[in-house]
XYZ file of C-alpha atoms in Angstrom:
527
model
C 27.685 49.040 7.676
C 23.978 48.275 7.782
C 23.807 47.328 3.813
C 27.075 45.050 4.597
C 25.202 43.320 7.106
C 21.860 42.850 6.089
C 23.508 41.923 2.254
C 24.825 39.063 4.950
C 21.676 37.979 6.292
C 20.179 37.730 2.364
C 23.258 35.784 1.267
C 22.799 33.272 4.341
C 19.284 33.032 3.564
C 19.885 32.417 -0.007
C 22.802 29.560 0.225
C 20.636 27.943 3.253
C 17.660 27.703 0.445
C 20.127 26.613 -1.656
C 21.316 24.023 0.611
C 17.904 22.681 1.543
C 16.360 22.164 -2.071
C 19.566 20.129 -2.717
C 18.419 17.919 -0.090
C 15.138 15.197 0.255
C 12.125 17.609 0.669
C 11.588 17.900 4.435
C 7.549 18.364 4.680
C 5.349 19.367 2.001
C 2.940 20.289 4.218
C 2.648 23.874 5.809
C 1.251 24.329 9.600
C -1.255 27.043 11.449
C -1.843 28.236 14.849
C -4.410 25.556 15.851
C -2.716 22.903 14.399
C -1.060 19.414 16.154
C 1.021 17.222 14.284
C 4.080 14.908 14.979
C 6.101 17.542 12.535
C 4.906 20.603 15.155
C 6.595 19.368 17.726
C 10.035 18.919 16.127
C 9.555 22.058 14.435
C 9.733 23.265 18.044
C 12.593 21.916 18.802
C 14.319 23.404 15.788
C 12.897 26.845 17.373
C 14.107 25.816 20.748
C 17.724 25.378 19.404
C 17.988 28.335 17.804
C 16.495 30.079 21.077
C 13.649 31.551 19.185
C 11.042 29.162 21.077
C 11.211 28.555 25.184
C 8.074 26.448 25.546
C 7.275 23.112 25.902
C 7.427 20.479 22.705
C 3.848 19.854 22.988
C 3.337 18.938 18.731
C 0.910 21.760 19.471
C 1.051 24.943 17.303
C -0.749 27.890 19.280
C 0.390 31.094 19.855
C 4.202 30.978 21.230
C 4.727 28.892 18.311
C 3.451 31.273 15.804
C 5.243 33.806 17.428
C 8.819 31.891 17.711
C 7.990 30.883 13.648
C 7.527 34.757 13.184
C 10.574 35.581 14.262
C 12.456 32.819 12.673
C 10.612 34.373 8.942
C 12.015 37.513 9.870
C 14.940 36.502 10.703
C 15.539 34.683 7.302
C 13.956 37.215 5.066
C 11.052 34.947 4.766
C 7.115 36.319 4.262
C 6.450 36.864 8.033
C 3.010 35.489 8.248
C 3.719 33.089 11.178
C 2.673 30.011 9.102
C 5.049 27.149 9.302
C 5.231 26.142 5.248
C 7.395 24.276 2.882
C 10.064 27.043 2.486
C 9.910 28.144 6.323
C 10.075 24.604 7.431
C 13.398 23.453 4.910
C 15.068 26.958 6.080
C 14.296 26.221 9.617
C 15.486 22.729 9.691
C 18.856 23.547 7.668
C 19.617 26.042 10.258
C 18.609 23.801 12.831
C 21.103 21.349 12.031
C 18.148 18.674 11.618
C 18.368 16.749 9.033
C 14.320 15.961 7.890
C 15.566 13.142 5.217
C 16.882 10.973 8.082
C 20.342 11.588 6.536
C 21.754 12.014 9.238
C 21.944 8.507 10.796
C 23.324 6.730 7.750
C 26.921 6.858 8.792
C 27.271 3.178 8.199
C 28.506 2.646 5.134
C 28.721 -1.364 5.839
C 25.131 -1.986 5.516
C 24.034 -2.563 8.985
C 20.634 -0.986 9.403
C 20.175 3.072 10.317
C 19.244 4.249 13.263
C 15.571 6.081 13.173
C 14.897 8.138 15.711
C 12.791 11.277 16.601
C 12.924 13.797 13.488
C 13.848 11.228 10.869
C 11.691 11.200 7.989
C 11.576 8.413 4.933
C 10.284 5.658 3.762
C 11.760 3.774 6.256
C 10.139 5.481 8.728
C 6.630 4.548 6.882
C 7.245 0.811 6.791
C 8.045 1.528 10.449
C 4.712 3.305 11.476
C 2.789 0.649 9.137
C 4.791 -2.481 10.902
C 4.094 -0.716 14.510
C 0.398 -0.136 13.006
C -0.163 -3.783 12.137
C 0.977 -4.746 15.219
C -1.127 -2.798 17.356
C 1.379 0.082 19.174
C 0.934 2.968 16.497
C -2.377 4.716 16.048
C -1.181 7.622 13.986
C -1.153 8.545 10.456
C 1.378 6.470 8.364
C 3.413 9.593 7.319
C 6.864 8.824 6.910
C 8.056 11.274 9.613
C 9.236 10.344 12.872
C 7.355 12.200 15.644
C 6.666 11.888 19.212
C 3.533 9.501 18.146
C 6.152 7.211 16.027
C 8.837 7.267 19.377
C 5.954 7.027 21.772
C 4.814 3.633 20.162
C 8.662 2.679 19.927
C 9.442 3.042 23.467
C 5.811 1.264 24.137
C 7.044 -2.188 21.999
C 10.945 -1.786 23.240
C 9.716 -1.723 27.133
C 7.273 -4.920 26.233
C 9.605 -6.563 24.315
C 12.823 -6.536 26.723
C 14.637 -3.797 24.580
C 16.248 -0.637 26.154
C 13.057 1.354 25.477
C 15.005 4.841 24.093
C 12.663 5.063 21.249
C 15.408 4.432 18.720
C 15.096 2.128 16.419
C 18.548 -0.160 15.267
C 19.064 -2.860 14.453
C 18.043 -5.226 17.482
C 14.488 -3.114 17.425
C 13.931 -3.759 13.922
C 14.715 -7.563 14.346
C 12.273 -7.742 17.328
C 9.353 -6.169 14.817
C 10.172 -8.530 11.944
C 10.598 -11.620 14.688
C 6.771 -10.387 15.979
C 5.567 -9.445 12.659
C 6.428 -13.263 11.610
C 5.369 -14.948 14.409
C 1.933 -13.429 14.055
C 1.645 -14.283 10.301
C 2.217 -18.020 11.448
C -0.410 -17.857 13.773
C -2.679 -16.918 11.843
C -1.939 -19.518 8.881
C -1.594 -22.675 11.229
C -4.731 -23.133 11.882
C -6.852 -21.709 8.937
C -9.491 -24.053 8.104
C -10.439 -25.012 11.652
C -12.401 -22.903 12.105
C -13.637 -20.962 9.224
C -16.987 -22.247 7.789
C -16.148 -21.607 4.413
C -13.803 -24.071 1.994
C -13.433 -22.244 -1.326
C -10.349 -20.870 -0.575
C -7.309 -22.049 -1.854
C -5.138 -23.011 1.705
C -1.881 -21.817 1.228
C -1.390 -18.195 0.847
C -4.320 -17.054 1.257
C -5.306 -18.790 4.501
C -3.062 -15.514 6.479
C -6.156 -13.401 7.028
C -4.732 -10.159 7.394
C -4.363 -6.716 6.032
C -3.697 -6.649 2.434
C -5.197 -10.174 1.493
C -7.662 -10.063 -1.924
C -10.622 -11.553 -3.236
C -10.399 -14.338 -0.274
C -13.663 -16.449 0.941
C -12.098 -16.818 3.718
C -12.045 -13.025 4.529
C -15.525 -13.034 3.053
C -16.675 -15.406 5.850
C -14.811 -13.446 8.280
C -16.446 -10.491 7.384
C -20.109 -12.221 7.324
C -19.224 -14.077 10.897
C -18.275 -9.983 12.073
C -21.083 -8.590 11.299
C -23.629 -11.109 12.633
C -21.731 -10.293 15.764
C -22.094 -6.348 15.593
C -18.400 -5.760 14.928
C -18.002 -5.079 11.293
C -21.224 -2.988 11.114
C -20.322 -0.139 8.317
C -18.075 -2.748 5.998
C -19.607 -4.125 3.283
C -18.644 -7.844 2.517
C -15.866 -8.016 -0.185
C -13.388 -10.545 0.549
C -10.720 -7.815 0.984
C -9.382 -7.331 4.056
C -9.037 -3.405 4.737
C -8.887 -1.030 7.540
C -12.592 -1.527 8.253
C -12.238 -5.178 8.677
C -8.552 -5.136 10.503
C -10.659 -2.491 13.229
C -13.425 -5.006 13.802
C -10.946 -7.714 14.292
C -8.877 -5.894 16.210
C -11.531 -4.800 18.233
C -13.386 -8.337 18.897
C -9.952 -9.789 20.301
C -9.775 -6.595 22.801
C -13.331 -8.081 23.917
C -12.029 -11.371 23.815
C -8.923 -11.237 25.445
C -7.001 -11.904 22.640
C -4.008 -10.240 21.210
C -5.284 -7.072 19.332
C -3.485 -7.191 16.378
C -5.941 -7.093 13.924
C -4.851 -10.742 12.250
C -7.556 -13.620 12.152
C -5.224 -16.332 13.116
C -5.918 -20.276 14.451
C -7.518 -18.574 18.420
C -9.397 -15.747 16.876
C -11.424 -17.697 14.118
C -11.958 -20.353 16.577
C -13.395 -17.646 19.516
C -15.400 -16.065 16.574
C -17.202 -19.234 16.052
C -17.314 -19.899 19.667
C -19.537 -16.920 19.633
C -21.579 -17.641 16.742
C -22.533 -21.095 18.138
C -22.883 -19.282 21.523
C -20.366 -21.787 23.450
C -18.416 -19.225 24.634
C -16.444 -20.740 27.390
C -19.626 -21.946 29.204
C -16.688 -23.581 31.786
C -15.456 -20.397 32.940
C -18.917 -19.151 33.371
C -19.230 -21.988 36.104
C -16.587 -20.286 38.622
C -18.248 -18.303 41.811
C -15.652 -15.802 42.522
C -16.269 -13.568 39.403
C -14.471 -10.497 39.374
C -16.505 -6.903 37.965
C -13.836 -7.852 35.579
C -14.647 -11.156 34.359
C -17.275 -12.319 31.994
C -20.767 -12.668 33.756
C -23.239 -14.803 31.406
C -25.702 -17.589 31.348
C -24.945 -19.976 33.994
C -22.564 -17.380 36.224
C -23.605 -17.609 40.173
C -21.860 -14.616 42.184
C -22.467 -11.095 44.059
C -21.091 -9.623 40.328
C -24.015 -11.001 39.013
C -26.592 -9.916 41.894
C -24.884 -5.731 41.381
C -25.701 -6.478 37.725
C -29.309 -7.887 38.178
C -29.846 -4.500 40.700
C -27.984 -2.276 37.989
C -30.189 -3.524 35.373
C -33.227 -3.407 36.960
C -32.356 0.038 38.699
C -32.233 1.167 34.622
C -35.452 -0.337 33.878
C -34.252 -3.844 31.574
C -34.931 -6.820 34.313
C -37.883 -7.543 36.383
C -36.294 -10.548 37.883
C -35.227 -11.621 41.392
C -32.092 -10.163 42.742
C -30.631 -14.128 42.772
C -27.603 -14.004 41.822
C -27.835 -16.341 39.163
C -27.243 -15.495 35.669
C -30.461 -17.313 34.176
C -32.426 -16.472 30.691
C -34.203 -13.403 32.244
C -30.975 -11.645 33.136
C -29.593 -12.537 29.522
C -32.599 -11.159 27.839
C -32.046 -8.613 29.475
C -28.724 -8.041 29.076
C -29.102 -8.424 25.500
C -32.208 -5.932 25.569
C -29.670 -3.525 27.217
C -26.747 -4.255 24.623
C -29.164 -3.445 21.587
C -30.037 -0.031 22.987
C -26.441 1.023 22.990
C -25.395 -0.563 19.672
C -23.122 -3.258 21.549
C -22.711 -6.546 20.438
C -25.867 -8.373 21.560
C -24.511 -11.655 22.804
C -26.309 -12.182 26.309
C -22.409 -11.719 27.827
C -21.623 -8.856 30.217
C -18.221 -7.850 29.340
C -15.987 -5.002 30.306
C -17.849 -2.792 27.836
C -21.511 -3.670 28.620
C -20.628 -3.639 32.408
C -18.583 0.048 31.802
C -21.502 1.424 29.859
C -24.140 0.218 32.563
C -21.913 1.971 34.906
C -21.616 5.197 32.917
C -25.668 5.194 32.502
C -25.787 4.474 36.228
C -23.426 7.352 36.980
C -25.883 10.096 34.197
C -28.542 9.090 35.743
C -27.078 9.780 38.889
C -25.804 13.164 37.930
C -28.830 14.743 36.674
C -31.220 13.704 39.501
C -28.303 15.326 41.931
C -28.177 18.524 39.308
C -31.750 18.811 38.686
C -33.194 18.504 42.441
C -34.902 21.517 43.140
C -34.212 20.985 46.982
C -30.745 22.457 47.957
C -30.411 20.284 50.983
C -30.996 16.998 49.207
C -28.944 18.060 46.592
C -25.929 18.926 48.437
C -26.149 15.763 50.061
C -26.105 14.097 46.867
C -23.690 15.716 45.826
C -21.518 15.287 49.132
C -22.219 11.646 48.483
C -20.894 11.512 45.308
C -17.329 13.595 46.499
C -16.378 11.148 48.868
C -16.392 8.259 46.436
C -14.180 10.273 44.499
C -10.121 9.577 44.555
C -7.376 11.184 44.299
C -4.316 8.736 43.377
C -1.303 8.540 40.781
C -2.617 7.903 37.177
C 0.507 5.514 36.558
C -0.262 3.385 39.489
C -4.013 2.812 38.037
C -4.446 3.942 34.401
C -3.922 0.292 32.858
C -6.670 -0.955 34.632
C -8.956 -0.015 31.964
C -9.271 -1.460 28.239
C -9.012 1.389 25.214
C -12.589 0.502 23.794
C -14.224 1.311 27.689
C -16.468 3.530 27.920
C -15.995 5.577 31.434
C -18.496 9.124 32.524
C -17.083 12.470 33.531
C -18.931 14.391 35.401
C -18.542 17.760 35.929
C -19.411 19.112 39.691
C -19.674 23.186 38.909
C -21.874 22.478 35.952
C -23.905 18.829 37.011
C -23.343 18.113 33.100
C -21.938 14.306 32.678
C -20.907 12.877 29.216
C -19.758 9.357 28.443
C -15.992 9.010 26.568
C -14.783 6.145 24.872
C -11.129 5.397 26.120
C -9.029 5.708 22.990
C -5.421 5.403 24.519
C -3.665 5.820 27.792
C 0.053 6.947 28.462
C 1.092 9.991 30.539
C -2.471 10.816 30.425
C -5.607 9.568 28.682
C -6.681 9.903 25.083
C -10.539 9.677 24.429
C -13.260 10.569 22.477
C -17.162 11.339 23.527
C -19.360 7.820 22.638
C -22.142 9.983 20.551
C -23.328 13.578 19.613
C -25.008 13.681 22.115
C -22.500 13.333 24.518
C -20.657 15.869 22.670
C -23.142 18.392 22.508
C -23.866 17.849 26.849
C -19.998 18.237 26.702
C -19.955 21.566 25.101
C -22.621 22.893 26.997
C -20.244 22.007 30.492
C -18.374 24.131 28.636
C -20.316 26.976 27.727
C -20.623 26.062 24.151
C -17.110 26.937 23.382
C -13.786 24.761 22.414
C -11.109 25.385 24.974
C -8.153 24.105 26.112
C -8.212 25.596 29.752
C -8.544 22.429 32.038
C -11.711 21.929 33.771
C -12.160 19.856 36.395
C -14.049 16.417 36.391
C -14.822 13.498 38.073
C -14.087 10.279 36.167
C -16.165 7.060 36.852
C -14.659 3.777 35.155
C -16.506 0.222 34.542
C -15.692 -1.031 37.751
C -17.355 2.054 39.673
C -14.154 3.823 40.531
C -14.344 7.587 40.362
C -11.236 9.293 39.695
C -10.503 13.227 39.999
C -9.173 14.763 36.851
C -9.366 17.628 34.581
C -10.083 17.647 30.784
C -10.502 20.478 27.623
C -12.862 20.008 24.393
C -10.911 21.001 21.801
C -10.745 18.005 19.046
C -7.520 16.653 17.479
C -5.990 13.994 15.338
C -6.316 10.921 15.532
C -9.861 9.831 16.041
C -12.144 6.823 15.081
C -15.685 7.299 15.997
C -17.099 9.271 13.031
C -20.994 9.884 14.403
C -19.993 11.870 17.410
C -20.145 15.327 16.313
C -16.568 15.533 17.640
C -13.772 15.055 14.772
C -10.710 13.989 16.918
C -9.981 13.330 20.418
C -9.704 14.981 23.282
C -7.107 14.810 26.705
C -7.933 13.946 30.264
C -5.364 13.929 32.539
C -5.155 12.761 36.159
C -2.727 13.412 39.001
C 0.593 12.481 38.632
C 3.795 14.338 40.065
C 4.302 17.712 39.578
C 7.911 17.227 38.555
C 6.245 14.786 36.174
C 4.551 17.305 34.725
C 6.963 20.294 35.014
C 9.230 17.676 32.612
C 6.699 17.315 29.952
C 5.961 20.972 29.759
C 3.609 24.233 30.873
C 0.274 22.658 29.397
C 0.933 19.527 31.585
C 1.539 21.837 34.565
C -1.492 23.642 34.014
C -3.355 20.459 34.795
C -1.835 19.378 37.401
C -2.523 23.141 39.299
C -6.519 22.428 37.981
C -6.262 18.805 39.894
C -4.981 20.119 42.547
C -7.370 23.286 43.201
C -10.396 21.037 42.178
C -9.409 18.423 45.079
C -9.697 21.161 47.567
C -12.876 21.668 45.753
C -14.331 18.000 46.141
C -12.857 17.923 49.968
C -15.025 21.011 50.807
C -18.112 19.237 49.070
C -17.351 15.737 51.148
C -17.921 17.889 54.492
């Protein structure tokens, strides 16, 4: 009876191998405990409907994960190392019921488009991610497999783009990318020689500055114009526009209040020269009521620009009068200021330069607090500091803040701080230390080893609001600053609902408890 049955198992094991190798390979790539990937997390749900895996779908592949996968080998008369490989993942999927190629959703034999959705994975799925990419809503790898990166940046263009945001993508989505995808490539060509210093190139074509164009003067100008304004500082200038040169666009219309989307159309070349010639909307500059918010440069007259005359000189870069007035001793030193931290040294406080004065503000700050050998004056400091901290619903503030900001975490147990770089906000925040040295101060906080047990921090942003939240160090995929010491990014999160939380899964609820307990924490140290 016990040969009959497990001569079963080895036959089901066999035809579902079978099976699978008839179909589209599902992932040639094999996964570790460690490991996060888009694939992870619907390799978890193939575990979870088999009832082999009762965790959260997290994309993260620590221990339950290895253990559910363990199982699963055993099960299946697969080598039982707990490794999620080629042959472990096509076996898994088959019995699954999920169909890797993206099969599954071609039912329409008429033509009309396929629905992609999470677990699909093809080449349609690619030209997705790279469409999403181009646009600015996807920041992952261009993989082919659908993931909850690929449905997160579906739902985020469907909900700004007045689709159902389901994170499917049919026919009406896919119309809505191409209509955007368009309307951004004749942008970009209707205006290409107004601004754009050089002739040589030929105007038709060519004169869409955007991913994938060649040998162009026009991109070779682009790139010169970028890096005499400290945004394309690692390209060299080709007249091929690449990733390095669609970041540093990308990136000087997020200063410029532009569209990010990484295309030099008619408004960017036209603000890039604005800058160049240093016009820069000199009549906006003319308006009292500045906001924190708001560009403060030469000619500005406000309080904004008194805090940032006192900020500066509090950090040793103007010897002015506290005035008011934004005159050619504030920009110097502004621009003094922007050198030291490798920002683009225009003279114009931004939302960057303003959030990195306030992170220096807030180190400098912390480590008089931490490093005051009086206890009194230090727990007064320290008292001080708590009851500027607040305690509010991330989704009611999180998209106050630009990714590109730079905001300071502090950490109350250890008096470390650190400044991040926001990288990308949705249920939580997405960010990456600014330098190695921020790194290494990180690390230290806590105790020189990677973790992923929240600690608790207090989170200043560029308009001086301090946030409670809790954070880990452990790095993962994707990342763009490559000098940091830190390959990948890292989480904070910030209170939200614990139903919220108890929805996404047990490492969201962990947070949430760490929030909570470290509020108590910063109430005790306001008294």
């Amino acid at each position: 009876m016990n040969i009959s049955a497990s001569k079963k198992r080895w036959v089901a094991a066999a035809l579902c191998l079978l099976l699978t190798l008839c179909c589209a390979c599902a992932s040639a790539q094999s996964y570790k405990l460690g490991d996060e990937a888009d694939e992870i997390a619907t390799i978890q749900t193939a575990l979870t409907t088999l009832k082999l895996y009762t965790g959260s779908i997290t994309g993260h592949y620590g221990e339950k994960t290895q253990a559910a996968v363990q199982i699963f080998q055993k099960k299946y008369a697969l080598t039982a190392d707990g490794i999620a490989g080629e042959d472990t993942i096509k076996a898994l999927y088959e019995a699954a019921g999920i169909d890797a190629a993206g099969s599954a959703s071609s039912s329409s034999s008429s033509g009309e488009t396929a629905l992609l959705r999470y677990g699909s994975q093809n080449e349609a799925v690619r030209q997705l991610q790279q469409d999403l990419t181009t646009l600015g809503y996807y920041t992952g790898t261009v993989s082919g497999h659908f993931g909850s990166r690929t449905e997160a940046a579906v739902m985020d263009f469907q909900r700004k783009n007045g689709l159902t945001a389901d994170g499917v993508v049919g026919a009406k989505t896919l119309a809505k990318i191409e209509e955007k995808l368009g309307s951004s490539s004749s942008s970009s060509g209707s205006g290409s020689s107004s601004s754009s210093s050089s002739s040589s190139s030929s105007s038709s074509g060519s004169s869409i500055l955007k991913y994938g164009v060649q040998n162009s003067e026009a991109v070779k100008t682009l790139q010169t114009n970028l890096k005499t304004l400290g945004y394309y500082k690692n390209g060299s200038v080709t007249g091929n526009f690449g990733n390095l040169t669609k970041e540093a666009v990308a990136q000087f219309q997020r200063d410029n209040g532009l569209d990010a989307d990484g295309i030099a159309g008619a408004k960017t070349l036209a603000r890039i020269q604005e800058k160049l010639s240093g016009s820069s909307s000199s009549s906006s500059s003319s308006s009292s009521g500045t906001s924190s918010s708001s560009l403060l440069q030469l000619g500005s007259n406000s309080d904004a620009v008194k805090t940032l005359q006192t900020n500066l000189k509090t950090l040793g870069y103007y010897t002015g009068s506290l005035t008011g007035n934004f005159g050619e001793k504030t920009q110097a030193a502004v621009i003094a200021y922007q050198k030291t931290k490798g920002l683009t040294a225009d003279g114009i406080a931004g939302s960057k330069t303003l959030a990195a004065i306030a992170a220096d503000l807030n180190k400098n700050t912390s480590s008089s607090s931490g490093s005051s050998s009086s206890g009194s004056s230090s727990s007064s400091s320290l008292a001080q500091r708590a009851s500027q901290v607040i305690f509010s619903n991330y989704s009611n503030w999180g998209r106050n803040y630009e990714n590109g900001e730079l905001c300071t975490v502090y950490d109350f147990e250890t008096g470390y701080s650190w400044t991040l770089r926001i990288m990308s906000k949705d249920k939580h925040m997405d960010a990456e230390p600014a330098t190695a040295q921020d790194t290494a101060i990180m690390n230290k906080a806590f105790g020189n080893k990677q973790t992923w047990t929240p600690k608790v921090v207090w989170v200043t942003f560029s308009d001086g609001k301090t946030y409670i939240g809790s954070t880990h160090n452990v790095p993962h995929t994707p990342y763009h600053i490559t000098t940091n010491n830190f390959d990948g990014h890292l989480c904070v999160h910030f209170p939200r609902p614990m139903a919220d939380a108890e929805a996404t899964g047990p490492y969201a609820v962990s947070h949430q408890e760490a929030i909570l307990a470290g509020w108590e924490a910063t109430k005790k140290l306001m008294q």
